[in-house]
Amino acid sequence: MDRLPGGPTPTTQAIKAGWLDKNPPQGSYIYQKRWVRLDANYLRYFDSNKDAYSKRFISVACISRVTAIGDQKFEVITNNRTFAFRAESDAERKEWMQALQQAVIEQRARARLPSASLSGVQGSEPPDRAGSLELRGFKNKLYVAVVGDQVQLYKNLEEYHLGVGITFIDMSVGNVKEVDRRSFDLTTPYRIFSFSAESEQEKEQWLEAMQGAIAEALSTSEVAERIWAVAPNRFCADCGAAQPDWASINLCVVICKRCAGEHRGMGAGISKVRSLKMDRKVWTETLIELFLQLGNGAGNRFWAASVPPSEALQPSSSPAARRRHLEAKYLEGKYRRYHPLFGNQEELDEALCAAVTTTDLAETQALLGCGAGVNCFSGDPEAPTPLALAEQAGQTLQMEFLRNNRTTEVPRLDLMKPLEKHYSIVLPTVSHSGFLYKTASAGKLLQDRRAREEFSRRWCVLSDGVLSYYENERAVTPNGEIRASEIVCLAVPPPDFHGFEHTFEVYTEGERLYLFGLESADLAREWVKCIAKAFVPPLAEDLLARDFERLGRLPYKAGLSLQRPQEGWFSLTGSELRAIFPEGTCEEPLQLRKLQELSIQGDGENQVLVLVERRRTLYIQGERRLDFTGWLGAIQRAAASSGDTLSEQQLGDSDIPVIVYRCVDYITQCGLTSEGIYRKCGQTSKTQRLLESLRQDARSVRLKEGEQHVDDVSSALKRFLRDLPDGLFTRAQRLSWLEASEIEDEEEKVSRYQELLARLPPVNRATVKALISHLYCVQCFSDTNQMNTHNLAIVFGPTLFQTDGQDYKAGRVVEDLISHYVVVFSVDEEELRKQREEITAIVKMRVAGTASGTQHAGDFICTVYLEEKKAEAEQHIKIPASMTAEELTMEILDRRSVSVREKDYWTCFEVNEREETERPLHFAEKVLPILHGLGTDSYLVVKKHPSMEAMLLYLASHVGDTKHGMMKFREDRSLLGLGLPSGGFHDRYFILNSSYLRLYKEIRTQRTWNGVPETSHRPEKEWPVKSLKVYLGVKKKLRPPTCWGLTVVHETEKHEKQQWYLCCETQMELREWFATFLFVQHDGLVWPSEPSRVSRAVPEVRLGSVSLIPLRGTENEMRRSVAAFAADPLSLLRNA
Ligand SMILES: [Zn+2]
């Protein structure tokens, strides 16, 4: 909130005050005695020196000249008005003139603007509110402006432009309250101002604006003034603008609003921006003290040690120049003073550990800014981090500084230019004008209807990247303006949501929401298009090609750049979320109804919206609360199923509604052999409850055996299909299908069905196919379930065609479709064979399970993949109870004639897609029990173990079966995967020995002879090591701090699953921990020693080893595996 020229105390102190004679208006020769007072911003005169409110004020910024005119008189000349004063003596006149001239010069220097360009006292920043008001005691209406923490009174609009007013009221002593429908009082200790507005609504807006001024006045004083107590902090650290009221709390510099905007644009990893005025809670005594000690002085000695004059910033620098400079300064560290240890990581870290125990904050700043690791290991387990060392030494300011820089990224000259700022390179110039209806801007979402009376007609002009609104088309000064570069979101509420039929919302960076309305749809669309064009950069202009409900920029993380959020451009149309990322990859739109997961993580201030699609995860960060909340609601609404047609449901991968898929899958797993399946009805209440929850959010419903009866599920599915307003075969085509059933020639009939099928909407087509395929399977088991094709047709005919079942036409269609399933749906041999095998396996498993209830039951058929999960790599294999992982591996390799060479380390992995983890089975592990425990998200794959060699080498070079050290730790506090885990990753000290994995919050230790710290404290947690299952990888949703994570699963005796996530700093560390786990769990035998596996002279397979889990391995491995996930996996191999 820049304020020109007003401002808090430091500049409002009187420069000169005293009695002068002033000549009265309109040619009278009688001079009147006035008390005249000059401060940095205003020349004011009062009736007496006891008055709080002036008769007149003249903005110093508007004074063009001060000249002597004889008789101890002098004139103060503004753009078109002259004020004459007479002093008691020549000496006194000289003093006044000098003081005035000096004030003018300083004012200009401060504004760095030639006086000619100043159009009025309001300067470059629009008032929060301005307009006409009646004031009791004045004949004519006054022009009143609420600017920053002042309420300024002018005789009229013209005076307002000229910067010559009656008086202004400092709102730090003000209080407003309403009196009646249109009137309100502004009360101060010196006087009560009784205002009357035009309407009740205007009165409300005035009250809001004045209350805002009070809040600003009250918040200004405290923190800002304390921080400005040190001279360098009184000017923006970056551009030199006066009275900077923002700060970067990690860089520890005080900055102006304009620079703050650019700081924020660099991301919180570079600069954490807070307001001195508005974020009052942030400003603890310690932080204020830190700013007094470091602040702009020390900050610039380090960050701006060598700024070439040509690259320096001015308060008036353009946004583009500002951005260039700030990125060079903080992102690249281009101007910083290099620490002598620069480039030598170890010594930097050591120096940091030493510095934090002293009071030398500038040294800490220099070390961190040159790359010292804020979380580096000090070598002292008692105080393992710099923060702990500072704490030990009682250095609270050092601690504060370290804490604020915990996540700061080290500037790098070689850093690729951040691309996220493309949008602001050059914004297209768009011009548009016309009348719009506008409400007062709001600081929160508009949940309820705004009545027509709340809108005021405004003349709006969009030009040169600014949207200005005026009282009327003749007005010269806008009531306010919105800069296109500050617009972050544009949203179009549904028609008739507010009092105007067509409305749109504009969200700004400053967290304000402006609502505009129009009666004409065309005019509204035109405005939306023009505003969108004005704030969307060329990079993202593709988003403008279609209508949207919401459009804007948001910080996001996706793909490989999970470290630092970037700004992307998003648009929402229906259930499609389009995104344009500065990385340049053209992303497919996200189908919100097809999301596998949509959740919100984090607490109030740092919320993250997580969207998981099949192979990608997108995080949208809630940096700005207002537009983020808007997006959140819109995305949630778009992702929920809404509507009558199948395609408006939540959809699965193959375009089948999740609701259908869930039911069919459950019946396939549990109901194929259930007698009378689909004929028997479930319990009405249970069926209804289930259907309701499926309709609400099918994705989140998990059908579990034992909890749901198959008949309830089958009834829910039938009910859903029967109640579909448009029906599965659509209203339009229903009759054609029924007619087709009467064609006598079978061949002709089938081809007619094919024809009709092709005409269905894609989602309906896919659903018909899935359903008939399912019924085909059901009838395969008619021996047990008594549901042959005919019986199924009797049930499903009327359901799918929504008929009363009087005639059999509908039934015949269903019967035909099942009988001719293979032909009608062009099912190929392979597909059919696979389907049969799957079903057989399921049924066998169930039969075996119920027959004996133990693991010793017959053979299981299981699908195992070679190298990667894809159809061509699939093997169905019988798993006898005695089979080990090694035997399974050899069997698969044998079948595919894969030669095994030394150091290939072929291993069977258990992969959990949902958790994004994998676990190499130990060669001696029995496979069958693992199969029993595999969820639907898991599968087995045989591939080379990429780090076995490194692990064996590590183990060979180490004696003993223990390991200890720091890891980042996070706990999954939810049971059975219900709910979301809470909290983040925290540093913990771990000790792993032959019996336990123990975790310590802090350790007070003494090194024992073997270097293992002996803890005098009880561990925070401990787990018996042999009952742990250790998986490689941590799911991305949890935002692991590094890509070298482990997921540790512990099943308690009560069969409760607990999960812990551990993250290592390096890949080597990960391998060491994992190797030690293997070593401990398998008594030192990690890999079979006898070389039976090597031999067979078959040429090497051409498949590369594609890692399945992106969160593992080197950057390159990750890239490849992510690419493999994102695209057709085969393309990767073909290119290789
Ligand atoms: Zn600045």
XYZ file of C-alpha atoms and ligand atoms in Angstrom, residues 236-241 255-260 313 315 322, ligand 1:
16
model
C 13.707 -0.397 -0.234
C 16.741 -2.689 -0.259
C 16.305 -3.230 -3.966
C 15.073 -0.026 -5.586
C 15.520 2.623 -2.887
C 11.850 3.610 -2.626
C 11.447 -3.864 0.441
C 8.749 -1.821 -1.245
C 5.468 -3.166 -2.503
C 6.560 -3.298 -6.123
C 9.726 -5.220 -5.352
C 7.732 -7.447 -2.984
C 17.169 -0.236 -9.818
C 11.904 3.353 -7.503
C 12.790 -4.964 -11.556
Zn 11.690 -1.517 -4.211
